mmCIF file of C-alpha atoms in Angstrom:
data_model
loop_
_atom_site.group_PDB
_atom_site.id
_atom_site.type_symbol
_atom_site.label_atom_id
_atom_site.label_comp_id
_atom_site.label_asym_id
_atom_site.label_seq_id
_atom_site.Cartn_x
_atom_site.Cartn_y
_atom_site.Cartn_z
ATOM 1 C CA MET A 1 0.000 0.000 0.000
ATOM 2 C CA ALA A 2 2.989 2.305 0.474
ATOM 3 C CA ASP A 3 3.419 2.490 -3.315
ATOM 4 C CA ALA A 4 -0.250 3.235 -4.026
ATOM 5 C CA PRO A 5 -0.835 6.600 -5.768
ATOM 6 C CA ASP A 6 -2.324 9.365 -3.636
ATOM 7 C CA LEU A 7 -5.300 10.076 -5.904
ATOM 8 C CA ASP A 8 -6.829 13.533 -5.849
ATOM 9 C CA LEU A 9 -10.631 13.098 -5.910
ATOM 10 C CA ARG A 10 -10.960 16.382 -7.775
ATOM 11 C CA LEU A 11 -8.869 14.959 -10.607
ATOM 12 C CA VAL A 12 -10.877 11.736 -10.556
ATOM 13 C CA ARG A 13 -14.053 13.812 -10.912
ATOM 14 C CA TYR A 14 -12.525 15.658 -13.868
ATOM 15 C CA PHE A 15 -11.652 12.340 -15.493
ATOM 16 C CA ALA A 16 -15.220 11.090 -15.066
ATOM 17 C CA ALA A 17 -16.570 14.276 -16.682
ATOM 18 C CA VAL A 18 -14.315 13.934 -19.733
ATOM 19 C CA ALA A 19 -15.234 10.239 -20.000
ATOM 20 C CA GLU A 20 -18.932 11.141 -19.909
ATOM 21 C CA HIS A 21 -18.754 13.940 -22.496
ATOM 22 C CA ARG A 22 -16.018 12.369 -24.648
ATOM 23 C CA HIS A 23 -14.862 15.928 -25.293
ATOM 24 C CA PHE A 24 -12.542 18.227 -23.322
ATOM 25 C CA GLY A 25 -14.395 21.395 -24.310
ATOM 26 C CA ARG A 26 -17.842 20.165 -23.279
ATOM 27 C CA ALA A 27 -16.483 18.638 -20.075
ATOM 28 C CA ALA A 28 -14.690 21.885 -19.192
ATOM 29 C CA GLU A 29 -17.913 23.815 -19.729
ATOM 30 C CA ALA A 30 -19.830 21.422 -17.469
ATOM 31 C CA LEU A 31 -17.136 21.715 -14.796
ATOM 32 C CA HIS A 32 -16.950 25.528 -15.123
ATOM 33 C CA ILE A 33 -13.206 25.536 -15.797
ATOM 34 C CA THR A 34 -11.141 26.336 -18.872
ATOM 35 C CA GLN A 35 -10.220 23.642 -21.358
ATOM 36 C CA PRO A 36 -6.434 24.175 -20.993
ATOM 37 C CA SER A 37 -6.763 23.848 -17.227
ATOM 38 C CA LEU A 38 -8.787 20.647 -17.594
ATOM 39 C CA SER A 39 -6.193 19.192 -19.970
ATOM 40 C CA ARG A 40 -3.455 19.932 -17.427
ATOM 41 C CA GLN A 41 -5.442 18.295 -14.635
ATOM 42 C CA ILE A 42 -5.987 15.142 -16.693
ATOM 43 C CA ARG A 43 -2.263 14.980 -17.489
ATOM 44 C CA SER A 44 -1.555 15.272 -13.750
ATOM 45 C CA LEU A 45 -3.914 12.371 -13.052
ATOM 46 C CA GLU A 46 -2.269 10.274 -15.782
ATOM 47 C CA ARG A 47 1.130 10.933 -14.179
ATOM 48 C CA GLU A 48 -0.229 9.897 -10.768
ATOM 49 C CA ILE A 49 -1.666 6.678 -12.142
ATOM 50 C CA GLY A 50 1.168 5.987 -14.556
ATOM 51 C CA ALA A 51 -1.012 5.381 -17.624
ATOM 52 C CA ARG A 52 -2.574 7.355 -20.482
ATOM 53 C CA LEU A 53 -6.345 7.486 -20.025
ATOM 54 C CA PHE A 54 -7.540 9.188 -23.233
ATOM 55 C CA ASP A 55 -6.709 9.222 -26.919
ATOM 56 C CA ARG A 56 -7.632 12.355 -28.864
ATOM 57 C CA THR A 57 -9.764 11.921 -32.016
ATOM 58 C CA PRO A 58 -10.931 14.421 -34.666
ATOM 59 C CA HIS A 59 -14.279 14.655 -32.864
ATOM 60 C CA GLY A 60 -13.138 14.605 -29.228
ATOM 61 C CA VAL A 61 -11.527 11.874 -27.149
ATOM 62 C CA ARG A 62 -11.934 8.168 -26.496
ATOM 63 C CA LEU A 63 -10.872 6.085 -23.536
ATOM 64 C CA THR A 64 -7.725 4.026 -23.817
ATOM 65 C CA ASP A 65 -7.742 0.444 -22.566
ATOM 66 C CA ALA A 66 -6.390 1.761 -19.270
ATOM 67 C CA GLY A 67 -9.120 4.407 -19.202
ATOM 68 C CA GLU A 68 -11.819 1.777 -19.729
ATOM 69 C CA VAL A 69 -10.460 -0.147 -16.742
ATOM 70 C CA PHE A 70 -10.235 2.971 -14.578
ATOM 71 C CA LEU A 71 -13.694 4.439 -15.373
ATOM 72 C CA PRO A 72 -15.950 2.086 -13.329
ATOM 73 C CA ARG A 73 -13.485 2.218 -10.447
ATOM 74 C CA ALA A 74 -13.382 6.005 -10.615
ATOM 75 C CA LYS A 75 -17.192 6.156 -10.457
ATOM 76 C CA ALA A 76 -17.199 3.764 -7.501
ATOM 77 C CA LEU A 77 -14.550 5.874 -5.760
ATOM 78 C CA LEU A 78 -16.553 9.080 -6.231
ATOM 79 C CA ARG A 79 -19.747 7.408 -5.047
ATOM 80 C CA SER A 80 -17.991 5.998 -1.988
ATOM 81 C CA ALA A 81 -16.579 9.431 -1.140
ATOM 82 C CA ALA A 82 -20.033 11.031 -1.483
ATOM 83 C CA GLN A 83 -21.596 8.388 0.728
ATOM 84 C CA ALA A 84 -18.856 8.769 3.346
ATOM 85 C CA ALA A 85 -19.405 12.528 3.440
ATOM 86 C CA ALA A 86 -23.185 12.157 3.619
ATOM 87 C CA LEU A 87 -23.046 9.603 6.429
ATOM 88 C CA THR A 88 -20.609 11.759 8.354
ATOM 89 C CA ARG A 89 -22.837 14.812 7.968
ATOM 90 C CA ALA A 90 -25.836 12.765 9.080
ATOM 91 C CA ALA A 91 -23.974 11.719 12.222
ATOM 92 C CA ALA A 92 -22.903 15.293 12.920
ATOM 93 C CA GLU A 93 -26.286 16.816 12.024
ATOM 94 C CA PRO A 94 -28.968 14.394 13.231
ATOM 95 C CA GLY A 95 -31.564 17.123 12.805
ATOM 96 C CA ARG A 96 -31.368 17.215 8.991
ATOM 97 C CA ILE A 97 -33.357 15.285 6.361
ATOM 98 C CA THR A 98 -33.894 15.665 2.607
ATOM 99 C CA ILE A 99 -37.068 14.394 0.948
ATOM 100 C CA GLY A 100 -36.951 13.650 -2.774
ATOM 101 C CA PHE A 101 -39.992 13.685 -5.056
ATOM 102 C CA THR A 102 -40.697 13.391 -8.767
ATOM 103 C CA THR A 103 -42.880 15.324 -11.212
ATOM 104 C CA GLY A 104 -46.560 15.643 -10.374
ATOM 105 C CA LEU A 105 -46.310 14.394 -6.785
ATOM 106 C CA ILE A 106 -47.011 16.637 -3.792
ATOM 107 C CA VAL A 107 -45.152 15.929 -0.544
ATOM 108 C CA THR A 108 -46.126 19.187 1.181
ATOM 109 C CA PRO A 109 -48.640 17.748 3.712
ATOM 110 C CA ALA A 110 -46.132 15.207 5.050
ATOM 111 C CA VAL A 111 -43.256 17.712 5.060
ATOM 112 C CA ARG A 112 -45.373 20.339 6.815
ATOM 113 C CA GLU A 113 -46.378 17.830 9.499
ATOM 114 C CA LEU A 114 -42.725 16.822 10.002
ATOM 115 C CA ARG A 115 -41.669 20.454 10.407
ATOM 116 C CA ARG A 116 -44.479 21.008 12.888
ATOM 117 C CA ARG A 117 -43.316 18.052 14.983
ATOM 118 C CA HIS A 118 -39.631 18.976 14.680
ATOM 119 C CA PRO A 119 -39.454 22.781 14.512
ATOM 120 C CA ASP A 120 -35.677 22.832 15.037
ATOM 121 C CA ALA A 121 -34.898 20.285 12.320
ATOM 122 C CA ASP A 122 -33.549 21.171 8.882
ATOM 123 C CA VAL A 123 -36.181 19.574 6.619
ATOM 124 C CA ARG A 124 -35.435 19.968 2.920
ATOM 125 C CA THR A 125 -37.112 18.840 -0.314
ATOM 126 C CA LEU A 126 -35.499 18.080 -3.678
ATOM 127 C CA HIS A 127 -37.183 17.528 -7.042
ATOM 128 C CA LEU A 128 -35.569 14.665 -8.963
ATOM 129 C CA ASP A 129 -35.595 13.718 -12.616
ATOM 130 C CA TRP A 130 -36.851 10.217 -13.357
ATOM 131 C CA GLY A 131 -33.461 8.820 -14.324
ATOM 132 C CA GLU A 132 -31.726 9.779 -11.087
ATOM 133 C CA ILE A 133 -34.149 8.647 -8.396
ATOM 134 C CA ARG A 134 -32.426 5.403 -7.398
ATOM 135 C CA ALA A 135 -28.961 6.967 -7.529
ATOM 136 C CA ALA A 136 -30.144 9.894 -5.381
ATOM 137 C CA LEU A 137 -31.115 7.473 -2.615
ATOM 138 C CA LEU A 138 -27.980 5.344 -2.877
ATOM 139 C CA ASP A 139 -25.723 8.422 -3.037
ATOM 140 C CA HIS A 140 -27.411 9.851 0.085
ATOM 141 C CA ARG A 141 -28.559 12.993 -1.724
ATOM 142 C CA VAL A 142 -32.017 12.244 -0.351
ATOM 143 C CA ASP A 143 -33.069 10.258 2.705
ATOM 144 C CA ALA A 144 -36.551 9.345 1.483
ATOM 145 C CA LEU A 145 -38.223 9.439 -1.890
ATOM 146 C CA VAL A 146 -41.829 9.739 -3.043
ATOM 147 C CA THR A 147 -42.218 8.553 -6.628
ATOM 148 C CA ARG A 148 -44.095 6.159 -8.897
ATOM 149 C CA LEU A 149 -43.336 2.592 -9.821
ATOM 150 C CA PRO A 150 -41.772 1.076 -11.806
ATOM 151 C CA PHE A 151 -38.092 1.723 -11.055
ATOM 152 C CA PRO A 152 -35.337 -0.591 -9.770
ATOM 153 C CA THR A 153 -36.192 -1.231 -6.113
ATOM 154 C CA ASP A 154 -33.726 -4.017 -5.239
ATOM 155 C CA GLY A 155 -31.925 -3.144 -2.014
ATOM 156 C CA LEU A 156 -34.471 -0.475 -1.057
ATOM 157 C CA ARG A 157 -37.369 -0.409 1.397
ATOM 158 C CA VAL A 158 -40.561 0.436 -0.539
ATOM 159 C CA THR A 159 -44.072 1.148 0.785
ATOM 160 C CA VAL A 160 -47.086 1.784 -1.460
ATOM 161 C CA LEU A 161 -48.779 5.011 -0.354
ATOM 162 C CA TYR A 162 -51.717 5.038 -2.769
ATOM 163 C CA ASP A 163 -52.821 4.147 -6.295
ATOM 164 C CA GLU A 164 -53.865 6.565 -9.014
ATOM 165 C CA PRO A 165 -55.571 5.873 -12.355
ATOM 166 C CA ARG A 166 -53.755 6.131 -15.641
ATOM 167 C CA ALA A 167 -55.021 8.350 -18.444
ATOM 168 C CA LEU A 168 -54.321 9.072 -22.098
ATOM 169 C CA LEU A 169 -52.586 12.365 -22.888
ATOM 170 C CA VAL A 170 -53.625 13.877 -26.240
ATOM 171 C CA PRO A 171 -53.684 17.299 -27.931
ATOM 172 C CA LEU A 172 -56.939 19.241 -27.720
ATOM 173 C CA ASP A 173 -57.759 18.577 -31.362
ATOM 174 C CA HIS A 174 -57.168 14.810 -31.189
ATOM 175 C CA ARG A 175 -60.014 12.506 -32.275
ATOM 176 C CA LEU A 176 -60.221 11.044 -28.743
ATOM 177 C CA ALA A 177 -60.156 14.348 -26.840
ATOM 178 C CA GLY A 178 -63.330 14.927 -24.840
ATOM 179 C CA LYS A 179 -64.406 11.281 -24.641
ATOM 180 C CA GLU A 180 -65.601 9.961 -21.287
ATOM 181 C CA SER A 181 -62.965 7.231 -21.433
ATOM 182 C CA VAL A 182 -60.942 5.150 -23.879
ATOM 183 C CA GLY A 183 -59.482 1.651 -23.925
ATOM 184 C CA LEU A 184 -56.436 0.038 -25.439
ATOM 185 C CA ASP A 185 -58.362 -0.848 -28.592
ATOM 186 C CA ASP A 186 -58.900 2.874 -29.196
ATOM 187 C CA ILE A 187 -55.136 3.480 -29.315
ATOM 188 C CA ALA A 188 -54.095 0.233 -31.001
ATOM 189 C CA ASP A 189 -52.378 2.153 -33.812
ATOM 190 C CA GLU A 190 -51.299 5.255 -31.890
ATOM 191 C CA PRO A 191 -47.494 5.633 -31.454
ATOM 192 C CA LEU A 192 -46.311 6.146 -27.869
ATOM 193 C CA PRO A 193 -43.008 7.760 -26.790
ATOM 194 C CA ARG A 194 -40.168 5.567 -25.515
ATOM 195 C CA LEU A 195 -37.404 6.085 -22.979
ATOM 196 C CA PRO A 196 -33.925 4.939 -24.042
ATOM 197 C CA ALA A 197 -32.635 1.855 -22.229
ATOM 198 C CA ASP A 198 -35.490 1.588 -19.707
ATOM 199 C CA ALA A 199 -37.376 -1.606 -20.508
ATOM 200 C CA ALA A 200 -39.454 -1.554 -17.321
ATOM 201 C CA TRP A 201 -40.680 2.015 -17.899
ATOM 202 C CA ASN A 202 -41.456 1.301 -21.545
ATOM 203 C CA ALA A 203 -43.355 -1.881 -20.729
ATOM 204 C CA TYR A 204 -45.452 -0.204 -18.031
ATOM 205 C CA TRP A 205 -46.180 3.242 -19.463
ATOM 206 C CA ARG A 206 -46.631 1.995 -23.040
ATOM 207 C CA ILE A 207 -48.435 -1.212 -21.958
ATOM 208 C CA ASP A 208 -46.042 -3.116 -24.179
ATOM 209 C CA PRO A 209 -46.870 -5.801 -25.146
ATOM 210 C CA ARG A 210 -50.632 -5.393 -25.120
ATOM 211 C CA PRO A 211 -52.796 -8.069 -23.439
ATOM 212 C CA ASP A 212 -53.316 -9.808 -26.791
ATOM 213 C CA GLY A 213 -49.529 -10.020 -27.308
ATOM 214 C CA ARG A 214 -49.237 -7.300 -29.920
ATOM 215 C CA PRO A 215 -46.416 -4.773 -29.451
ATOM 216 C CA ALA A 216 -47.303 -1.174 -28.713
ATOM 217 C CA PRO A 217 -46.640 1.088 -31.719
ATOM 218 C CA ASP A 218 -43.265 2.795 -31.425
ATOM 219 C CA GLY A 219 -43.174 6.552 -31.077
ATOM 220 C CA PRO A 220 -40.128 8.821 -30.816
ATOM 221 C CA VAL A 221 -37.480 8.341 -28.132
ATOM 222 C CA VAL A 222 -37.627 11.019 -25.407
ATOM 223 C CA ASN A 223 -35.397 11.934 -22.488
ATOM 224 C CA ALA A 224 -37.570 14.367 -20.533
ATOM 225 C CA VAL A 225 -41.210 15.084 -19.692
ATOM 226 C CA GLU A 226 -41.200 18.332 -21.645
ATOM 227 C CA ASP A 227 -39.930 16.530 -24.749
ATOM 228 C CA LYS A 228 -42.801 14.055 -24.426
ATOM 229 C CA ASN A 229 -45.363 16.828 -23.992
ATOM 230 C CA GLU A 230 -44.107 18.648 -27.084
ATOM 231 C CA LEU A 231 -44.354 15.476 -29.173
ATOM 232 C CA VAL A 232 -47.916 14.888 -28.014
ATOM 233 C CA ALA A 233 -48.927 18.515 -28.559
ATOM 234 C CA SER A 234 -47.526 18.445 -32.102
ATOM 235 C CA GLY A 235 -49.531 15.305 -32.937
ATOM 236 C CA GLN A 236 -46.575 12.938 -33.277
ATOM 237 C CA ALA A 237 -47.657 10.632 -30.452
ATOM 238 C CA VAL A 238 -50.046 10.089 -27.561
ATOM 239 C CA ALA A 239 -48.888 9.132 -24.074
ATOM 240 C CA ILE A 240 -50.142 7.161 -21.093
ATOM 241 C CA VAL A 241 -49.704 9.218 -17.925
ATOM 242 C CA PRO A 242 -50.841 9.396 -14.291
ATOM 243 C CA ALA A 243 -54.303 10.934 -14.251
ATOM 244 C CA SER A 244 -53.413 13.439 -11.531
ATOM 245 C CA ILE A 245 -50.639 15.269 -13.390
ATOM 246 C CA ARG A 246 -51.544 18.721 -14.683
ATOM 247 C CA HIS A 247 -50.393 19.540 -18.199
ATOM 248 C CA ARG A 248 -49.943 22.521 -20.497
ATOM 249 C CA PRO A 249 -53.163 24.136 -21.813
ATOM 250 C CA ASP A 250 -52.899 22.671 -25.324
ATOM 251 C CA LEU A 251 -53.079 19.125 -23.924
ATOM 252 C CA THR A 252 -55.852 17.173 -22.233
ATOM 253 C CA THR A 253 -56.240 13.780 -20.608
ATOM 254 C CA VAL A 254 -58.903 11.109 -21.175
ATOM 255 C CA PRO A 255 -59.521 8.368 -18.563
ATOM 256 C CA LEU A 256 -58.021 5.057 -19.689
ATOM 257 C CA HIS A 257 -60.084 2.050 -18.661
ATOM 258 C CA GLY A 258 -59.079 -1.593 -18.566
ATOM 259 C CA VAL A 259 -55.561 -0.980 -17.191
ATOM 260 C CA GLU A 260 -54.300 -1.257 -13.641
ATOM 261 C CA PRO A 261 -53.571 1.992 -11.771
ATOM 262 C CA CYS A 262 -50.055 3.214 -11.118
ATOM 263 C CA HIS A 263 -48.565 3.007 -7.630
ATOM 264 C CA VAL A 264 -47.180 5.978 -5.703
ATOM 265 C CA VAL A 265 -44.566 4.746 -3.240
ATOM 266 C CA LEU A 266 -42.274 5.836 -0.449
ATOM 267 C CA ALA A 267 -38.732 4.496 -0.843
ATOM 268 C CA THR A 268 -35.869 4.608 1.670
ATOM 269 C CA ARG A 269 -32.520 2.939 2.130
ATOM 270 C CA PRO A 270 -32.544 -0.115 4.381
ATOM 271 C CA GLY A 271 -31.055 0.458 7.787
ATOM 272 C CA GLY A 272 -32.121 4.092 8.143
ATOM 273 C CA ARG A 273 -32.835 4.498 11.856
ATOM 274 C CA SER A 274 -33.007 8.249 12.501
ATOM 275 C CA ARG A 275 -36.009 9.570 14.375
ATOM 276 C CA LEU A 276 -36.617 12.193 11.687
ATOM 277 C CA LEU A 277 -36.769 9.559 8.962
ATOM 278 C CA ALA A 278 -39.083 7.335 10.986
ATOM 279 C CA ASP A 279 -41.405 10.268 11.680
ATOM 280 C CA PHE A 280 -41.434 11.309 8.026
ATOM 281 C CA CYS A 281 -42.389 7.775 6.979
ATOM 282 C CA LYS A 282 -45.289 7.834 9.417
ATOM 283 C CA SER A 283 -46.312 11.284 8.218
ATOM 284 C CA ALA A 284 -46.144 10.211 4.566
ATOM 285 C CA GLU A 285 -48.336 7.162 5.157
ATOM 286 C CA ALA A 286 -50.862 9.279 7.054
ATOM 287 C CA ASN A 287 -50.934 12.383 4.859
ATOM 288 C CA LEU A 288 -49.999 11.317 1.325
ATOM 289 C CA THR A 289 -53.123 9.474 0.294
ATOM 290 C CA GLY A 290 -53.838 10.887 -3.154
ATOM 291 C CA ALA A 291 -57.062 12.453 -1.955
#
């Protein structure tokens, strides 16, 4: 261990950014530093490790074989450091908790009750994008999370708070707008948006395959809620959504019958024993009912 390099976590973070963007300029912009400075920092890291991590290409950079080996270990190192810092802060500040939530879900009643019961505690909330909810829990950015299934729940403690119906999201001038309800047969040929590399989300929110085994028609790939809404508004797709979510004025929802409701859940890390967390869980189960 005496010969092990003394890695600077800041340099490891810079390496991870360049590996993600595959471009020094874009990585430097994301890190809010200059490109020459970033290049110098990466060279310093390569000297510490004793291996070249990137090869330059006409369009940016690519990882060397050594870089490919180092990348997953660098991510694990950064995650471990973040978790160590979060756990240490939690031990030093037992009166602090952060509640995560995703689009369209209201945690205010449970948070307000927790603040009433613990007026001296630092109770925070954080809106999370869909793709980061599991990582936010595991990285200790949030202590509890209110969201919708499905998402990877292995290794987490999950409690269903309530169910809510699903509905069809369409533009105001769509042929189905204004109907009392619709079924899957009504949208048999309607394309639905897809998320990249999220089979569980696609299967659930596209109902793919359909009960008769047919695949759901493929719509465009989207990465964000606003992208999906724009596609629907422009007539390129329809979408299946939670009935409670409010949308922009050029869109409307129609009740979707014959499908199971979606589940709103409370998720926490196993082993969380703080009094604040326990009280928030009780408050969530009592106050977040979907009414």
